[in-house]
């Protein structure tokens, strides 16, 4: 039998924590990193006789998430009870939305390699988070388990995509774009380390050309973009092998082990719960009227896609640059703040994309913690532009600015790095280089163009990088070739 070729089919379920200060049905804090069970009360602990009170702000944020992803909004929202037993779920049910999610039929546009691709969003619904089980093995208390209810009742939206994603890279891009949309709209801080943006990946494969989808595996709770991509790649490989051996993929829930780079079975779908959904009787339906939608819409900022298009149009930078710069709202703001000081968008964009992002990454810092203010970065690039310093020196100055937060003028002055553009001083250096390297000088004089690189290099070295290289070049030409 010829080797079968497969196509990958992926649908993603994302849980994003809404940015409210208090929980969705009680007034406990949603703050991360508190003492275990510090943020709890009879309501989120599911004591008998308590009643939930809906946090309106959570609905407002969910509504914004829907509008920012072009969903149709459900006008009459009801909540449903999803019943199951688990130690981290004190009520024995989770309040969620089942039959009527707040949003449906949305979309997210991937940029791919310049060819846009739309991924449908099936639904967005609101729900409360569960608590967290902590197993004593990791705390030096084997055999014991603990539960922390701080997360219980924290508001979430679950965003479910259509099975229209076709590769691990597309899945990664979908998540990056979704995260930036939610961040821009100030609906969620999408902090992956703190669990406010988590993803379940449903993965199946099918022979190329086949219409029906294959049996899927669902990889649960992946908490980094890199791991999503790796987990999917692993699944595709695993499922291909299963099919090539003539076996069947079983529908199951799997977990990703980042240390070993593999997924493993957690439970098969046969054991899956029947959740016995029914409408939550303790919460009245909430009506989202036209007026509320209008207000939410006008509260949305310029979203990444619009901003990217505007950057291309207004600043004349390439699509690719605009994509990188608008990936986070803070970075886009930083870029625009630079431009207000020094209006050379491409020079600024180049510097941000190479030097700045690299330095931030190696310091493990976010743009919001950048020690170099946009004004100072712009001033640095202006100094290069004005020939006050060379591009090469600028890199050294920049390293210093990153480390010390100093202004470029201060660094240049302290280290005496001003570019030498004085012709007399440069001529002296050139004469020295010619007499020390008569052979190369002669070669250049007799038409060997390439030697100029060497000669200029010698002058740059002698001047400790401070000579103006353009000027050095010109003066060599004039001197040796008249
Ligand atoms: P569940 O709630 O059991 O996870 P859903 O029907 O809500 O099931 O589907 C969840 C996700 O799985 C959706 O993103 C959907 O696009 C995706 N999905 C469904 N079937 C497949 C399949 N055969 N292969 C890949 N993804 C799938
Ligand atoms: Mg699922
Ligand atoms: Zn509470």
Coordinates of C-alpha atoms and ligand atoms in Angstrom, one line a residue:
X1 CA 0.0 0.0 0.0
X2 CA 1.3 3.5 -0.8
X3 CA 2.0 5.7 2.1
X4 CA -1.2 7.6 3.0
X5 CA -1.0 11.3 3.1
X6 CA -2.9 13.0 5.9
X7 CA -4.4 16.4 6.5
X8 CA -4.5 17.9 10.0
X9 CA -7.8 19.2 11.5
X10 CA -7.7 21.3 14.6
X11 CA -10.3 23.1 16.7
X12 CA -9.2 25.1 19.7
X13 CA -11.1 25.9 23.0
X14 CA -9.6 28.8 24.9
X15 CA -10.4 29.8 28.4
X16 CA -9.7 33.4 29.1
X17 CA -10.1 35.0 32.5
X18 CA -12.1 38.2 32.5
X19 CA -10.4 41.2 34.1
X20 CA -12.9 41.9 36.8
X21 CA -11.6 42.7 40.4
X22 CA -14.2 40.4 41.9
X23 CA -15.6 37.0 41.1
X24 CA -18.6 36.4 38.9
X25 CA -21.2 35.5 41.5
X26 CA -19.8 36.9 44.8
X27 CA -17.6 39.8 45.9
X28 CA -14.4 37.8 46.6
X29 CA -11.3 39.1 45.0
X30 CA -9.9 37.5 41.8
X31 CA -6.3 38.5 42.7
X32 CA -3.6 36.0 41.8
X33 CA -1.0 34.7 44.2
X34 CA -2.9 35.1 47.5
X35 CA -2.7 32.6 50.3
X36 CA -4.7 29.4 49.6
X37 CA -8.4 29.9 50.2
X38 CA -7.9 33.6 51.1
X39 CA -10.4 34.7 48.5
X40 CA -13.4 32.6 49.5
X41 CA -16.9 33.0 50.9
X42 CA -20.0 30.9 51.4
X43 CA -21.1 31.6 47.9
X44 CA -18.0 30.5 46.0
X45 CA -17.6 27.7 48.5
X46 CA -21.0 26.4 47.5
X47 CA -22.6 26.4 50.9
X48 CA -26.2 25.3 51.1
X49 CA -28.7 28.1 50.8
X50 CA -26.5 30.8 49.2
X51 CA -27.5 32.7 46.1
X52 CA -25.3 33.9 43.3
X53 CA -25.4 37.5 42.3
X54 CA -24.2 38.2 38.8
X55 CA -21.2 40.6 38.3
X56 CA -22.4 42.9 35.5
X57 CA -18.8 43.9 34.6
X58 CA -18.1 40.2 33.7
X59 CA -21.0 40.3 31.2
X60 CA -19.7 43.6 29.8
X61 CA -16.2 42.1 29.2
X62 CA -17.7 39.0 27.6
X63 CA -19.8 41.2 25.4
X64 CA -16.7 43.1 24.4
X65 CA -14.9 39.9 23.6
X66 CA -17.8 38.9 21.3
X67 CA -17.8 42.2 19.5
X68 CA -14.0 42.2 19.1
X69 CA -14.2 38.8 17.4
X70 CA -17.2 39.7 15.2
X71 CA -19.7 37.4 17.0
X72 CA -23.4 37.8 16.8
X73 CA -24.6 38.6 20.3
X74 CA -27.3 36.7 22.1
X75 CA -29.8 39.2 23.4
X76 CA -31.3 37.1 26.2
X77 CA -28.7 35.3 28.2
X78 CA -29.4 32.5 30.5
X79 CA -26.9 30.4 32.5
X80 CA -26.9 26.6 32.8
X81 CA -25.7 24.2 35.4
X82 CA -23.1 21.8 34.3
X83 CA -23.2 19.0 36.8
X84 CA -20.2 16.9 37.7
X85 CA -18.4 15.8 40.8
X86 CA -14.8 16.8 41.4
X87 CA -13.0 17.8 44.5
X88 CA -12.2 21.3 43.2
X89 CA -15.9 22.0 42.4
X90 CA -17.6 22.5 45.8
X91 CA -21.1 23.1 44.5
X92 CA -21.1 19.9 42.5
X93 CA -21.9 21.9 39.4
X94 CA -20.4 24.7 37.4
X95 CA -22.5 27.7 36.3
X96 CA -21.9 28.0 32.5
X97 CA -23.8 28.7 29.4
X98 CA -24.9 25.8 27.2
X99 CA -27.9 26.3 24.9
X100 CA -27.6 30.0 24.4
X101 CA -23.9 31.3 24.5
X102 CA -23.5 35.0 24.6
X103 CA -21.7 35.0 21.2
X104 CA -21.8 32.9 18.0
X105 CA -20.5 32.9 14.4
X106 CA -17.4 35.0 15.0
X107 CA -14.1 35.0 13.2
X108 CA -10.4 35.6 13.5
X109 CA -8.3 36.4 10.5
X110 CA -4.8 34.8 10.3
X111 CA -2.2 36.5 8.3
X112 CA -0.2 33.4 7.4
X113 CA 2.5 34.2 4.8
X114 CA 0.6 37.2 3.6
X115 CA -2.4 35.3 2.5
X116 CA -5.2 36.0 5.0
X117 CA -7.2 33.0 6.2
X118 CA -10.4 33.2 8.3
X119 CA -11.0 30.8 11.2
X120 CA -14.6 30.7 12.4
X121 CA -15.5 31.1 16.0
X122 CA -18.3 28.7 16.9
X123 CA -19.3 30.2 20.2
X124 CA -18.2 32.3 23.1
X125 CA -19.8 31.6 26.5
X126 CA -19.4 32.8 30.0
X127 CA -18.7 30.5 32.9
X128 CA -17.1 30.4 36.3
X129 CA -13.7 28.8 36.9
X130 CA -13.2 25.8 39.2
X131 CA -10.7 25.6 42.1
X132 CA -7.4 23.9 42.1
X133 CA -6.3 20.5 43.5
X134 CA -2.8 20.4 44.9
X135 CA -1.2 17.0 45.4
X136 CA 1.0 16.6 48.4
X137 CA 3.6 14.7 46.5
X138 CA 4.9 18.0 45.2
X139 CA 4.8 19.5 48.7
X140 CA 6.7 16.8 50.4
X141 CA 3.5 15.4 51.8
X142 CA 2.9 12.3 49.9
X143 CA -0.5 10.7 50.1
X144 CA -2.3 14.0 50.9
X145 CA -4.2 16.2 48.6
X146 CA -5.3 19.8 49.1
X147 CA -7.7 22.1 47.4
X148 CA -7.5 25.9 46.9
X149 CA -10.8 27.6 46.1
X150 CA -9.3 31.0 45.2
X151 CA -10.0 30.5 41.6
X152 CA -13.5 29.1 42.2
X153 CA -16.0 31.5 40.7
X154 CA -13.5 33.6 38.8
X155 CA -15.2 34.7 35.5
X156 CA -14.1 33.2 32.3
X157 CA -15.1 33.2 28.7
X158 CA -14.6 30.0 26.7
X159 CA -14.0 30.7 23.1
X160 CA -14.5 27.7 20.8
X161 CA -13.2 27.7 17.2
X162 CA -14.5 25.8 14.2
X163 CA -12.3 22.8 13.2
X164 CA -10.8 25.0 10.5
X165 CA -7.2 25.2 11.7
X166 CA -4.9 23.0 9.5
X167 CA -1.5 23.0 11.2
X168 CA 0.4 23.6 14.4
X169 CA 1.7 26.9 13.1
X170 CA -1.8 28.1 12.3
X171 CA -3.0 27.1 15.8
X172 CA -0.2 29.1 17.3
X173 CA -1.0 32.1 15.1
X174 CA -4.7 31.8 16.0
X175 CA -3.8 31.9 19.7
X176 CA -1.4 34.9 19.3
X177 CA -4.1 36.9 17.5
X178 CA -6.8 35.9 19.8
X179 CA -4.7 36.9 22.8
X180 CA -3.8 40.2 21.3
X181 CA -7.4 41.0 20.5
X182 CA -8.5 40.2 24.1
X183 CA -5.6 42.3 25.5
X184 CA -6.3 45.2 23.2
X185 CA -10.0 45.2 24.2
X186 CA -8.9 45.1 27.9
X187 CA -11.2 42.1 28.5
X188 CA -8.4 39.8 29.8
X189 CA -4.8 40.2 30.8
X190 CA -4.2 36.9 29.1
X191 CA -1.3 36.1 31.4
X192 CA -0.5 32.5 30.5
X193 CA 1.7 31.8 33.5
X194 CA -1.1 32.8 35.9
X195 CA -3.5 30.7 33.9
X196 CA -5.7 33.5 32.6
X197 CA -5.3 32.2 29.1
X198 CA -5.4 28.4 28.6
X199 CA -6.0 26.3 25.6
X200 CA -7.4 22.8 24.9
X201 CA -6.4 21.6 21.4
X202 CA -8.7 19.1 19.6
X203 CA -6.6 17.3 17.0
X204 CA -7.5 14.8 14.3
X205 CA -6.1 13.8 10.9
X206 CA -7.8 12.4 7.8
X207 CA -6.6 11.1 4.5
X208 CA -6.1 14.0 2.1
X209 CA -9.3 14.5 0.1
X210 CA -11.6 12.9 2.7
X211 CA -14.6 15.0 3.7
X212 CA -15.5 13.5 7.1
X213 CA -13.4 14.4 10.0
X214 CA -11.3 11.8 11.7
X215 CA -11.6 10.8 15.4
X216 CA -10.1 13.5 17.6
X217 CA -8.0 13.6 20.7
X218 CA -8.4 16.6 23.0
X219 CA -5.2 17.8 24.6
X220 CA -6.1 19.7 27.8
X221 CA -4.9 22.8 29.5
X222 CA -1.8 23.7 27.5
X223 CA -0.3 26.9 28.9
X224 CA 2.2 28.2 26.4
X225 CA 2.2 28.9 22.7
X226 CA 5.3 26.8 22.3
X227 CA 3.7 23.8 24.0
X228 CA 0.5 24.1 21.9
X229 CA 2.6 23.8 18.8
X230 CA 4.7 20.9 20.1
X231 CA 1.7 19.0 21.5
X232 CA -0.1 19.3 18.2
X233 CA 2.9 18.2 16.2
X234 CA 3.3 15.2 18.5
X235 CA -0.4 14.3 18.1
X236 CA -0.3 14.5 14.3
X237 CA 2.7 12.2 14.3
X238 CA 1.2 9.8 16.8
X239 CA -2.1 9.6 15.0
X240 CA -0.5 9.1 11.6
X241 CA 1.4 6.1 13.0
X242 CA -1.7 4.7 14.4
X243 CA -3.5 4.9 11.1
X244 CA -0.6 3.6 9.1
X245 CA -0.5 0.6 11.3
X246 CA -4.1 0.0 10.3
X247 CA -5.4 0.8 13.8
X248 CA -8.0 3.4 14.8
X249 CA -7.5 6.6 16.7
X250 CA -9.6 6.5 19.9
X251 CA -11.5 9.5 21.1
X252 CA -9.9 10.6 24.3
X253 CA -8.6 13.4 26.5
X254 CA -4.9 13.6 26.7
X255 CA -2.3 15.7 28.6
X256 CA 0.9 17.2 27.3
X257 CA 4.1 16.4 29.2
X258 CA 6.4 19.3 28.5
X259 CA 9.4 17.6 29.9
X260 CA 9.2 14.6 27.7
X261 CA 7.6 16.4 24.8
X262 CA 4.8 13.8 24.5
X263 CA 1.0 13.6 25.1
X264 CA -0.5 10.8 27.1
X265 CA -4.0 9.5 27.8
X266 CA -5.9 11.0 30.7
X267 CA -9.3 9.5 30.2
X268 CA -11.2 8.0 27.3
X269 CA -14.3 9.7 26.0
X270 CA -16.4 6.7 26.9
X271 CA -15.9 7.6 30.5
X272 CA -17.0 11.2 29.7
X273 CA -19.6 12.7 31.9
X274 CA -23.2 13.3 31.0
X275 CA -23.4 16.8 32.4
X276 CA -27.2 16.9 32.8
X277 CA -27.3 20.6 31.8
X278 CA -30.3 22.5 32.9
X279 CA -31.1 26.2 33.3
X280 CA -29.7 27.8 36.4
X281 CA -32.8 28.6 38.5
X282 CA -31.1 31.1 40.8
X283 CA -30.2 33.6 38.1
X284 CA -32.6 35.6 36.1
X285 CA -32.1 35.9 32.4
X286 CA -30.0 39.0 31.5
X287 CA -31.0 41.0 28.5
X288 CA -28.4 42.7 26.4
X289 CA -30.1 45.5 24.5
X290 CA -29.1 47.6 21.5
X291 CA -28.0 50.4 23.7
X292 CA -25.6 48.2 25.8
X293 CA -24.1 46.8 22.6
X294 CA -23.5 50.3 21.2
X295 CA -21.8 51.4 24.4
X296 CA -19.6 48.3 24.4
X297 CA -18.8 48.8 20.8
X298 CA -17.8 52.4 21.3
X299 CA -15.7 51.4 24.3
X300 CA -13.5 49.1 22.1
X301 CA -10.2 50.6 21.1
X302 CA -8.6 50.3 17.6
X303 CA -8.0 46.5 17.3
X304 CA -4.8 44.9 16.1
X305 CA -6.0 44.3 12.6
X306 CA -7.1 48.0 12.1
X307 CA -4.0 49.2 13.7
X308 CA -1.8 47.1 11.5
X309 CA -3.5 48.4 8.4
X310 CA -3.2 52.0 9.6
X311 CA 0.5 51.6 10.3
X312 CA 1.1 50.3 6.8
X313 CA -0.9 53.2 5.3
X314 CA 0.2 56.1 7.6
X315 CA 3.9 55.1 8.2
X316 CA 4.7 53.4 5.0
X317 CA 6.2 50.4 6.8
X318 CA 6.0 46.8 5.4
X319 CA 3.0 44.6 6.4
X320 CA 5.4 42.3 8.2
X321 CA 6.8 45.2 10.4
X322 CA 3.3 46.4 11.1
X323 CA 2.3 42.9 12.2
X324 CA 5.2 42.6 14.7
X325 CA 4.7 46.1 16.1
X326 CA 0.9 45.7 16.6
X327 CA 1.1 42.3 18.2
X328 CA 0.8 44.0 21.6
X329 CA -0.9 47.3 22.3
X330 CA 2.0 48.4 24.5
X331 CA 4.5 47.8 21.7
X332 CA 2.4 49.7 19.2
X333 CA 2.1 52.6 21.6
X334 CA 5.8 52.6 22.1
X335 CA 6.5 52.7 18.4
X336 CA 4.1 55.6 17.9
X337 CA 5.6 57.5 20.9
X338 CA 9.1 57.1 19.2
X339 CA 7.7 58.6 16.0
X340 CA 6.4 61.6 17.8
X341 CA 10.0 62.4 18.7
X342 CA 11.6 61.4 15.5
X343 CA 9.5 60.9 12.4
X344 CA 11.5 58.1 10.6
X345 CA 9.1 55.1 10.9
X346 CA 11.2 52.6 9.1
X347 CA 14.4 53.3 11.0
X348 CA 12.5 53.1 14.3
X349 CA 10.7 50.0 13.3
X350 CA 13.9 48.3 12.3
X351 CA 15.5 49.1 15.6
X352 CA 12.6 48.0 17.7
X353 CA 12.3 44.7 15.8
X354 CA 15.9 43.8 16.0
X355 CA 17.8 45.5 18.9
X356 CA 15.0 46.4 21.2
X357 CA 13.0 43.1 21.1
X358 CA 16.2 41.1 21.3
X359 CA 17.4 42.9 24.4
X360 CA 14.0 42.7 26.1
X361 CA 13.8 39.0 25.4
X362 CA 17.2 38.3 26.8
X363 CA 16.4 40.3 29.9
X364 CA 13.1 38.5 30.1
X365 CA 11.3 41.8 30.2
X366 CA 8.0 43.1 28.7
X367 CA 7.9 46.3 26.7
X368 CA 6.1 47.9 29.6
X369 CA 9.2 47.4 31.7
X370 CA 11.6 48.7 29.1
X371 CA 14.3 50.9 30.7
X372 CA 14.7 52.9 27.5
X373 CA 11.9 55.4 27.1
X374 CA 10.5 55.9 23.5
X375 CA 11.8 59.5 23.6
X376 CA 15.4 58.3 24.3
X377 CA 15.3 55.6 21.6
X378 CA 14.1 58.1 19.1
X379 CA 16.8 60.6 20.1
X380 CA 19.4 57.8 19.7
X381 CA 18.3 57.1 16.2
X382 CA 18.2 60.8 15.4
X383 CA 21.9 61.0 16.5
X384 CA 22.7 58.3 13.9
X385 CA 20.6 60.1 11.3
X386 CA 22.5 63.4 12.0
X387 CA 25.9 61.6 11.9
X388 CA 26.6 62.5 15.5
X389 CA 27.3 58.8 16.0
X390 CA 27.7 55.8 13.7
X391 CA 25.2 53.0 13.5
X392 CA 27.7 50.7 15.0
X393 CA 28.4 53.0 18.0
X394 CA 24.7 53.4 18.4
X395 CA 24.4 49.7 19.3
X396 CA 27.0 50.1 22.1
X397 CA 25.2 53.2 23.3
X398 CA 21.9 51.3 23.2
X399 CA 23.3 48.5 25.3
X400 CA 24.3 51.0 27.9
X401 CA 20.9 52.7 27.8
X402 CA 19.2 49.4 28.3
X403 CA 21.4 48.6 31.3
X404 CA 21.3 52.0 32.9
X405 CA 18.2 53.8 31.6
X406 CA 20.4 56.8 30.7
X407 CA 19.7 59.1 27.8
X408 CA 21.7 58.7 24.7
X409 CA 23.3 62.2 25.0
X410 CA 24.6 61.3 28.5
X411 CA 26.1 57.9 27.3
X412 CA 27.7 59.5 24.3
X413 CA 29.2 62.3 26.3
X414 CA 30.3 60.1 29.2
X415 CA 32.0 57.7 26.9
X416 CA 33.2 60.3 24.4
X417 CA 31.7 58.6 21.5
X418 CA 30.8 61.5 19.2
X419 CA 31.5 60.6 15.6
X420 CA 34.6 62.1 14.0
X421 CA 33.5 64.0 11.0
X422 CA 36.3 66.5 11.0
X423 CA 38.1 66.1 7.7
X424 CA 41.5 67.2 9.0
X425 CA 41.4 64.6 11.8
X426 CA 40.3 61.9 9.4
X427 CA 42.9 62.8 6.8
X428 CA 45.6 62.2 9.4
X429 CA 44.2 58.7 10.1
X430 CA 44.0 58.0 6.4
X431 CA 47.6 59.0 5.8
X432 CA 48.8 56.7 8.7
X433 CA 46.8 53.8 7.3
X434 CA 48.3 54.3 3.8
X435 CA 51.8 54.4 5.0
X436 CA 51.3 51.4 7.1
X437 CA 49.7 49.4 4.3
X438 CA 51.4 50.6 1.1
X439 CA 50.5 47.4 -0.8
X440 CA 46.8 47.6 -0.3
X441 CA 46.8 51.4 -1.0
X442 CA 48.5 50.7 -4.3
X443 CA 46.0 47.9 -5.2
X444 CA 43.2 50.3 -4.6
X445 CA 44.8 53.0 -6.6
X446 CA 45.2 50.7 -9.6
X447 CA 41.5 49.8 -9.6
X448 CA 40.9 46.9 -7.2
X449 CA 37.7 48.2 -5.6
X450 CA 37.3 45.5 -3.0
X451 CA 40.4 46.7 -1.0
X452 CA 38.5 49.8 0.1
X453 CA 36.7 47.7 2.7
X454 CA 40.0 46.8 4.3
X455 CA 41.4 50.3 4.2
X456 CA 38.2 51.9 5.7
X457 CA 38.3 49.1 8.3
X458 CA 41.8 50.1 9.4
X459 CA 40.7 53.8 9.9
X460 CA 37.6 52.7 11.8
X461 CA 39.8 50.6 14.1
X462 CA 42.3 53.4 14.6
X463 CA 39.5 55.7 15.5
X464 CA 37.8 53.1 17.9
X465 CA 34.8 53.1 15.6
X466 CA 34.2 56.8 15.9
X467 CA 35.2 58.0 12.4
X468 CA 32.4 58.7 10.0
X469 CA 32.7 55.7 7.7
X470 CA 30.9 57.4 4.7
X471 CA 33.3 60.3 4.9
X472 CA 36.4 58.0 5.3
X473 CA 35.3 56.1 2.2
X474 CA 34.9 59.3 0.2
X475 CA 38.2 60.7 1.3
X476 CA 40.1 57.5 0.4
X477 CA 38.6 57.7 -3.1
X478 CA 39.6 61.3 -3.5
X479 CA 43.1 60.8 -2.2
X480 CA 44.0 57.6 -4.0
X481 CA 42.0 58.0 -7.2
X482 CA 41.8 61.7 -7.5
Ligands
LIG1 P1 -16.4 19.1 23.5 O1 -17.2 20.1 24.2 O2 -16.7 17.7 23.9 O3 -14.9 19.3 23.6 P2 -17.2 20.3 21.0 O4 -18.1 19.7 20.0 O5 -17.6 21.5 21.7 O6 -16.8 19.1 22.0 O7 -15.8 20.6 20.2 C1 -14.8 21.2 20.8 C2 -13.8 21.6 19.8 O8 -13.3 20.4 19.0 C3 -14.2 22.6 18.8 O9 -13.2 23.6 18.7 C4 -14.3 21.8 17.5 O10 -14.0 22.7 16.4 C5 -13.3 20.8 17.6 N1 -13.5 19.5 16.9 C6 -14.6 18.8 16.9 N2 -14.5 17.7 16.1 C7 -13.2 17.7 15.7 C8 -12.4 16.8 15.0 N3 -12.9 15.6 14.5 N4 -11.1 17.1 14.8 C9 -10.6 18.2 15.3 N5 -11.3 19.1 16.0 C10 -12.6 18.8 16.2
LIG2 MG1 -13.7 20.2 24.8
LIG3 ZN1 -16.8 34.2 47.2

